[in-house]
mmCIF file of C-alpha atoms in Angstrom:
data_model
loop_
_atom_site.group_PDB
_atom_site.id
_atom_site.type_symbol
_atom_site.label_atom_id
_atom_site.label_comp_id
_atom_site.label_asym_id
_atom_site.label_seq_id
_atom_site.Cartn_x
_atom_site.Cartn_y
_atom_site.Cartn_z
ATOM 1 C CA UNK O 1 -39.158 66.499 -40.323
ATOM 2 C CA UNK O 2 -41.997 63.995 -39.962
ATOM 3 C CA UNK O 3 -42.883 62.684 -36.542
ATOM 4 C CA UNK O 4 -42.703 58.907 -35.907
ATOM 5 C CA UNK O 5 -46.518 58.778 -35.889
ATOM 6 C CA UNK O 6 -46.658 60.385 -39.330
ATOM 7 C CA UNK O 7 -43.993 58.048 -40.648
ATOM 8 C CA UNK O 8 -45.977 54.974 -39.701
ATOM 9 C CA UNK O 9 -49.111 56.221 -41.446
ATOM 10 C CA UNK O 10 -52.779 55.815 -40.608
ATOM 11 C CA UNK O 11 -52.799 52.042 -40.986
ATOM 12 C CA UNK O 12 -50.475 51.685 -37.994
ATOM 13 C CA UNK O 13 -52.198 53.868 -35.401
ATOM 14 C CA UNK O 14 -53.192 50.887 -33.247
ATOM 15 C CA UNK O 15 -50.023 49.512 -31.637
ATOM 16 C CA UNK O 16 -50.560 46.778 -29.069
ATOM 17 C CA UNK O 17 -48.156 46.765 -26.130
ATOM 18 C CA UNK O 18 -48.393 44.772 -22.927
ATOM 19 C CA UNK O 19 -47.173 46.671 -19.880
ATOM 20 C CA UNK O 20 -45.009 44.093 -18.136
ATOM 21 C CA UNK O 21 -41.807 42.095 -18.460
ATOM 22 C CA UNK O 22 -43.004 38.913 -16.730
ATOM 23 C CA UNK O 23 -40.893 35.921 -17.800
ATOM 24 C CA UNK O 24 -43.939 33.805 -18.610
ATOM 25 C CA UNK O 25 -45.328 36.553 -20.769
ATOM 26 C CA UNK O 26 -41.990 36.848 -22.570
ATOM 27 C CA UNK O 27 -42.072 33.136 -23.378
ATOM 28 C CA UNK O 28 -45.612 33.488 -24.735
ATOM 29 C CA UNK O 29 -44.548 36.392 -26.932
ATOM 30 C CA UNK O 30 -41.600 34.420 -28.276
ATOM 31 C CA UNK O 31 -43.876 31.511 -29.176
ATOM 32 C CA UNK O 32 -46.375 33.883 -30.790
ATOM 33 C CA UNK O 33 -43.661 35.593 -32.821
ATOM 34 C CA UNK O 34 -42.274 32.295 -34.115
ATOM 35 C CA UNK O 35 -45.764 31.351 -35.271
ATOM 36 C CA UNK O 36 -46.197 34.727 -36.988
ATOM 37 C CA UNK O 37 -42.912 34.591 -38.886
ATOM 38 C CA UNK O 38 -43.181 30.829 -39.532
ATOM 39 C CA UNK O 39 -39.677 30.211 -38.233
ATOM 40 C CA UNK O 40 -38.468 28.212 -35.221
ATOM 41 C CA UNK O 41 -35.246 29.501 -33.729
ATOM 42 C CA UNK O 42 -32.376 27.223 -32.810
ATOM 43 C CA UNK O 43 -31.222 29.961 -30.452
ATOM 44 C CA UNK O 44 -34.267 31.619 -28.912
ATOM 45 C CA UNK O 45 -32.092 34.109 -27.042
ATOM 46 C CA UNK O 46 -31.671 35.895 -30.388
ATOM 47 C CA UNK O 47 -35.422 36.323 -30.782
ATOM 48 C CA UNK O 48 -35.823 37.363 -27.142
ATOM 49 C CA UNK O 49 -33.244 40.106 -27.694
ATOM 50 C CA UNK O 50 -34.887 41.129 -30.983
ATOM 51 C CA UNK O 51 -38.242 41.658 -29.257
ATOM 52 C CA UNK O 52 -36.880 43.485 -26.210
ATOM 53 C CA UNK O 53 -37.180 47.262 -26.176
ATOM 54 C CA UNK O 54 -34.595 49.166 -24.162
ATOM 55 C CA UNK O 55 -37.232 49.905 -21.509
ATOM 56 C CA UNK O 56 -37.611 46.178 -20.834
ATOM 57 C CA UNK O 57 -33.904 45.259 -20.907
ATOM 58 C CA UNK O 58 -31.508 44.983 -17.987
ATOM 59 C CA UNK O 59 -29.084 47.192 -19.930
ATOM 60 C CA UNK O 60 -28.904 48.786 -23.378
ATOM 61 C CA UNK O 61 -26.743 45.987 -24.785
ATOM 62 C CA UNK O 62 -29.459 43.472 -23.826
ATOM 63 C CA UNK O 63 -32.071 45.330 -25.911
ATOM 64 C CA UNK O 64 -32.791 45.008 -29.634
ATOM 65 C CA UNK O 65 -30.748 48.075 -30.630
ATOM 66 C CA UNK O 66 -27.675 46.175 -31.873
ATOM 67 C CA UNK O 67 -29.863 43.735 -33.809
ATOM 68 C CA UNK O 68 -31.766 46.655 -35.315
ATOM 69 C CA UNK O 69 -28.432 48.045 -36.567
ATOM 70 C CA UNK O 70 -27.626 44.759 -38.319
ATOM 71 C CA UNK O 71 -31.177 44.225 -39.543
ATOM 72 C CA UNK O 72 -31.234 47.586 -41.263
ATOM 73 C CA UNK O 73 -28.252 46.532 -43.379
ATOM 74 C CA UNK O 74 -29.561 43.012 -44.063
ATOM 75 C CA UNK O 75 -32.939 44.410 -45.124
ATOM 76 C CA UNK O 76 -31.311 46.966 -47.413
ATOM 77 C CA UNK O 77 -29.097 44.341 -49.059
ATOM 78 C CA UNK O 78 -31.952 41.859 -49.575
ATOM 79 C CA UNK O 79 -34.203 44.521 -51.108
ATOM 80 C CA UNK O 80 -31.424 45.851 -53.361
ATOM 81 C CA UNK O 81 -30.684 42.342 -54.636
ATOM 82 C CA UNK O 82 -34.399 41.728 -55.211
ATOM 83 C CA UNK O 83 -34.901 44.947 -57.181
ATOM 84 C CA UNK O 84 -31.701 44.420 -59.176
ATOM 85 C CA UNK O 85 -32.877 40.977 -60.283
ATOM 86 C CA UNK O 86 -36.540 41.771 -60.903
ATOM 87 C CA UNK O 87 -36.289 45.169 -62.615
ATOM 88 C CA UNK O 88 -33.347 45.083 -65.070
ATOM 89 C CA UNK O 89 -34.867 47.936 -67.091
ATOM 90 C CA UNK O 90 -34.668 50.434 -64.201
ATOM 91 C CA UNK O 91 -31.657 52.665 -63.802
ATOM 92 C CA UNK O 92 -29.766 53.351 -60.582
ATOM 93 C CA UNK O 93 -31.845 56.401 -59.755
ATOM 94 C CA UNK O 94 -35.163 54.553 -60.076
ATOM 95 C CA UNK O 95 -33.891 51.604 -58.030
ATOM 96 C CA UNK O 96 -32.675 53.923 -55.287
ATOM 97 C CA UNK O 97 -36.054 55.652 -55.018
ATOM 98 C CA UNK O 98 -37.917 52.347 -54.885
ATOM 99 C CA UNK O 99 -35.556 50.898 -52.296
ATOM 100 C CA UNK O 100 -35.812 53.986 -50.100
ATOM 101 C CA UNK O 101 -39.613 53.749 -50.095
ATOM 102 C CA UNK O 102 -39.618 50.016 -49.343
ATOM 103 C CA UNK O 103 -37.201 50.120 -46.380
ATOM 104 C CA UNK O 104 -38.559 53.350 -44.871
ATOM 105 C CA UNK O 105 -39.758 53.462 -41.258
ATOM 106 C CA UNK O 106 -43.298 53.929 -42.501
ATOM 107 C CA UNK O 107 -43.135 50.803 -44.647
ATOM 108 C CA UNK O 108 -41.428 48.679 -41.982
ATOM 109 C CA UNK O 109 -43.874 49.851 -39.315
ATOM 110 C CA UNK O 110 -46.841 49.098 -41.539
ATOM 111 C CA UNK O 111 -45.579 45.563 -42.262
ATOM 112 C CA UNK O 112 -44.711 44.927 -38.607
ATOM 113 C CA UNK O 113 -48.252 45.833 -37.534
ATOM 114 C CA UNK O 114 -49.782 43.827 -40.372
ATOM 115 C CA UNK O 115 -47.856 40.757 -39.214
ATOM 116 C CA UNK O 116 -48.682 41.405 -35.561
ATOM 117 C CA UNK O 117 -45.126 41.918 -34.334
ATOM 118 C CA UNK O 118 -46.352 44.844 -32.237
ATOM 119 C CA UNK O 119 -48.133 42.272 -30.035
ATOM 120 C CA UNK O 120 -44.825 40.503 -29.400
ATOM 121 C CA UNK O 121 -42.802 43.435 -28.073
ATOM 122 C CA UNK O 122 -41.230 43.089 -24.640
ATOM 123 C CA UNK O 123 -41.332 46.517 -22.981
ATOM 124 C CA UNK O 124 -40.775 47.924 -19.506
ATOM 125 C CA UNK O 125 -43.435 48.734 -16.941
ATOM 126 C CA UNK O 126 -45.041 52.102 -17.502
ATOM 127 C CA UNK O 127 -44.300 52.348 -21.217
ATOM 128 C CA UNK O 128 -47.923 52.035 -22.270
ATOM 129 C CA UNK O 129 -48.948 54.685 -19.747
ATOM 130 C CA UNK O 130 -46.457 57.139 -21.234
ATOM 131 C CA UNK O 131 -48.134 58.742 -24.240
ATOM 132 C CA UNK O 132 -44.811 60.062 -25.548
ATOM 133 C CA UNK O 133 -43.222 56.647 -26.200
ATOM 134 C CA UNK O 134 -41.726 56.448 -29.716
ATOM 135 C CA UNK O 135 -43.978 54.637 -32.145
ATOM 136 C CA UNK O 136 -40.920 54.057 -34.314
ATOM 137 C CA UNK O 137 -40.121 51.096 -32.045
ATOM 138 C CA UNK O 138 -42.616 49.065 -34.116
ATOM 139 C CA UNK O 139 -40.507 49.485 -37.254
ATOM 140 C CA UNK O 140 -37.339 48.940 -35.210
ATOM 141 C CA UNK O 141 -38.511 45.516 -34.056
ATOM 142 C CA UNK O 142 -39.150 44.496 -37.675
ATOM 143 C CA UNK O 143 -35.476 45.137 -38.464
ATOM 144 C CA UNK O 144 -34.251 43.435 -35.303
ATOM 145 C CA UNK O 145 -36.308 40.304 -36.048
ATOM 146 C CA UNK O 146 -34.821 40.240 -39.560
ATOM 147 C CA UNK O 147 -31.330 40.314 -38.026
ATOM 148 C CA UNK O 148 -32.214 37.561 -35.562
ATOM 149 C CA UNK O 149 -33.448 35.246 -38.337
ATOM 150 C CA UNK O 150 -30.356 36.058 -40.419
ATOM 151 C CA UNK O 151 -28.002 35.180 -37.561
ATOM 152 C CA UNK O 152 -29.917 32.029 -36.608
ATOM 153 C CA UNK O 153 -30.724 30.611 -40.042
ATOM 154 C CA UNK O 154 -28.574 32.456 -42.543
ATOM 155 C CA UNK O 155 -29.314 34.264 -45.774
ATOM 156 C CA UNK O 156 -31.723 31.692 -47.197
ATOM 157 C CA UNK O 157 -33.899 31.776 -44.083
ATOM 158 C CA UNK O 158 -34.581 35.511 -44.355
ATOM 159 C CA UNK O 159 -34.491 36.135 -48.114
ATOM 160 C CA UNK O 160 -37.853 34.612 -49.052
ATOM 161 C CA UNK O 161 -39.548 35.910 -45.924
ATOM 162 C CA UNK O 162 -38.540 39.479 -46.757
ATOM 163 C CA UNK O 163 -39.901 39.045 -50.278
ATOM 164 C CA UNK O 164 -43.166 37.666 -48.957
ATOM 165 C CA UNK O 165 -43.613 40.355 -46.281
ATOM 166 C CA UNK O 166 -42.656 43.278 -48.520
ATOM 167 C CA UNK O 167 -44.216 42.282 -51.857
ATOM 168 C CA UNK O 168 -47.071 44.781 -51.536
ATOM 169 C CA UNK O 169 -44.644 47.535 -50.507
ATOM 170 C CA UNK O 170 -42.419 46.847 -53.533
ATOM 171 C CA UNK O 171 -45.385 46.800 -55.896
ATOM 172 C CA UNK O 172 -46.613 50.137 -54.549
ATOM 173 C CA UNK O 173 -43.139 51.700 -54.702
ATOM 174 C CA UNK O 174 -42.545 50.491 -58.263
ATOM 175 C CA UNK O 175 -45.872 51.983 -59.313
ATOM 176 C CA UNK O 176 -45.247 55.357 -57.687
ATOM 177 C CA UNK O 177 -41.460 55.706 -57.900
ATOM 178 C CA UNK O 178 -40.324 53.559 -60.796
ATOM 179 C CA UNK O 179 -42.547 53.035 -63.800
ATOM 180 C CA UNK O 180 -44.093 56.493 -63.714
ATOM 181 C CA UNK O 181 -40.653 58.018 -64.309
ATOM 182 C CA UNK O 182 -40.452 56.870 -67.927
ATOM 183 C CA UNK O 183 -43.320 58.988 -69.237
ATOM 184 C CA UNK O 184 -42.197 61.914 -67.120
ATOM 185 C CA UNK O 185 -38.580 61.569 -68.284
ATOM 186 C CA UNK O 186 -39.608 61.290 -71.937
ATOM 187 C CA UNK O 187 -41.825 64.345 -71.665
ATOM 188 C CA UNK O 188 -39.035 66.389 -70.084
ATOM 189 C CA UNK O 189 -36.566 65.258 -72.740
ATOM 190 C CA UNK O 190 -38.965 65.913 -75.626
ATOM 191 C CA UNK O 191 -39.977 69.365 -74.424
ATOM 192 C CA UNK O 192 -36.427 70.418 -73.605
ATOM 193 C CA UNK O 193 -34.532 68.987 -76.583
ATOM 194 C CA UNK O 194 -37.157 68.485 -79.278
ATOM 195 C CA UNK O 195 -39.601 71.318 -78.525
ATOM 196 C CA UNK O 196 -42.456 68.837 -78.648
ATOM 197 C CA UNK O 197 -44.672 66.713 -76.404
ATOM 198 C CA UNK O 198 -44.992 62.916 -76.683
ATOM 199 C CA UNK O 199 -48.301 61.288 -77.497
ATOM 200 C CA UNK O 200 -49.143 57.596 -77.226
ATOM 201 C CA UNK O 201 -50.652 55.678 -80.105
ATOM 202 C CA UNK O 202 -52.477 52.354 -79.825
ATOM 203 C CA UNK O 203 -50.962 50.041 -82.421
ATOM 204 C CA UNK O 204 -52.727 46.788 -81.636
ATOM 205 C CA UNK O 205 -54.696 44.959 -78.972
ATOM 206 C CA UNK O 206 -55.219 41.240 -78.528
ATOM 207 C CA UNK O 207 -56.959 38.792 -76.240
ATOM 208 C CA UNK O 208 -60.413 38.467 -74.659
ATOM 209 C CA UNK O 209 -61.932 41.357 -72.713
ATOM 210 C CA UNK O 210 -60.769 40.054 -69.345
ATOM 211 C CA UNK O 211 -57.175 39.463 -70.506
ATOM 212 C CA UNK O 212 -56.354 42.047 -73.118
ATOM 213 C CA UNK O 213 -52.852 43.056 -74.112
ATOM 214 C CA UNK O 214 -52.080 46.409 -75.687
ATOM 215 C CA UNK O 215 -49.289 47.408 -78.061
ATOM 216 C CA UNK O 216 -48.620 51.132 -77.800
ATOM 217 C CA UNK O 217 -46.015 53.403 -79.403
ATOM 218 C CA UNK O 218 -44.695 56.733 -78.231
ATOM 219 C CA UNK O 219 -44.769 59.402 -80.945
ATOM 220 C CA UNK O 220 -42.887 62.702 -80.881
ATOM 221 C CA UNK O 221 -43.665 64.934 -83.824
ATOM 222 C CA UNK O 222 -43.178 62.867 -86.964
ATOM 223 C CA UNK O 223 -41.101 60.182 -85.222
ATOM 224 C CA UNK O 224 -42.751 56.994 -83.976
ATOM 225 C CA UNK O 225 -40.699 54.806 -81.649
ATOM 226 C CA UNK O 226 -40.713 51.036 -81.167
ATOM 227 C CA UNK O 227 -43.992 50.066 -79.490
ATOM 228 C CA UNK O 228 -44.279 47.962 -76.347
ATOM 229 C CA UNK O 229 -46.835 45.533 -74.959
ATOM 230 C CA UNK O 230 -48.614 45.880 -71.635
ATOM 231 C CA UNK O 231 -51.447 44.155 -69.788
ATOM 232 C CA UNK O 232 -53.213 47.516 -69.633
ATOM 233 C CA UNK O 233 -52.823 50.788 -71.497
ATOM 234 C CA UNK O 234 -51.057 52.481 -68.603
ATOM 235 C CA UNK O 235 -48.304 49.852 -68.413
ATOM 236 C CA UNK O 236 -47.971 49.767 -72.206
ATOM 237 C CA UNK O 237 -47.522 53.547 -72.324
ATOM 238 C CA UNK O 238 -44.833 53.410 -69.620
ATOM 239 C CA UNK O 239 -42.969 50.728 -71.529
ATOM 240 C CA UNK O 240 -43.383 52.575 -74.814
ATOM 241 C CA UNK O 241 -41.845 55.628 -73.159
ATOM 242 C CA UNK O 242 -38.948 53.480 -71.930
ATOM 243 C CA UNK O 243 -38.386 52.239 -75.493
ATOM 244 C CA UNK O 244 -38.441 55.798 -76.835
ATOM 245 C CA UNK O 245 -35.894 56.931 -74.258
ATOM 246 C CA UNK O 246 -33.651 53.987 -75.135
ATOM 247 C CA UNK O 247 -33.822 54.797 -78.854
ATOM 248 C CA UNK O 248 -33.070 58.464 -78.245
ATOM 249 C CA UNK O 249 -30.071 57.470 -76.142
ATOM 250 C CA UNK O 250 -29.022 54.765 -78.636
ATOM 251 C CA UNK O 251 -29.363 52.079 -75.978
ATOM 252 C CA UNK O 252 -30.806 48.521 -76.257
ATOM 253 C CA UNK O 253 -34.592 48.388 -76.124
ATOM 254 C CA UNK O 254 -35.913 47.301 -72.701
ATOM 255 C CA UNK O 255 -39.228 46.162 -74.250
ATOM 256 C CA UNK O 256 -38.929 44.756 -77.782
ATOM 257 C CA UNK O 257 -42.303 44.460 -79.510
ATOM 258 C CA UNK O 258 -42.471 40.682 -79.165
ATOM 259 C CA UNK O 259 -41.800 40.697 -75.414
ATOM 260 C CA UNK O 260 -45.389 39.956 -74.432
ATOM 261 C CA UNK O 261 -45.339 36.521 -76.012
ATOM 262 C CA UNK O 262 -46.945 37.729 -79.242
ATOM 263 C CA UNK O 263 -45.521 37.263 -82.681
ATOM 264 C CA UNK O 264 -43.718 40.312 -84.070
ATOM 265 C CA UNK O 265 -46.083 43.265 -83.790
ATOM 266 C CA UNK O 266 -46.836 45.939 -86.241
ATOM 267 C CA UNK O 267 -44.902 49.126 -85.628
ATOM 268 C CA UNK O 268 -47.440 51.586 -86.944
ATOM 269 C CA UNK O 269 -51.153 52.058 -86.447
#
């Protein structure tokens, strides 16, 4: 099992904690956090609780642990809704992998540090002198702040902020977990059921050098499948593989040839 340090990744090795729970300092952290997240709380006690680690709370129920519990669910729901709307061509398995990567401790910790939420944490005296303190608290505060905004401002207040904060994480997860599955899945299917390996054939390219679009078809043996457009050859090949899988499964095409805004494309080189 990975340690909390490993889960946060190399980008998050510098966590900034201030070793006191002075009331004036707490107020400064609350103001700083509201500036960071671009949201002014009607009930600042929610944000104070969201930023308070158990070591800085009068009791466990006054810490951010309950808000973290709620925030984990709110984050998961918002990301699932986002992926469901934006990636209709992905199946349940792909969406689950992408979602898991986006809401992981590593991802949340990385975003929290990027925003500067680690500088807003309210912790108890001695925490920064204890080298064994859990670095996962940085990702925990991200979830607790999400819950605090949700409770204070409702669904609309947190939805767009989550999409803004996590856009890079979603893009990276889609690239590594989602789109790459189509070529891999087609290759497995072709080798297992058709005793052949897919190749990808450039059918057509359009546009100036700095904005080219490529129409590519997947070919297995003598069978050429409906080609798909992409802004680069890699994306076009992934989409061509998705089309081939859909045809083999007798499903609707996720990427008809005219989907890139071009007139109907040729279907053979």
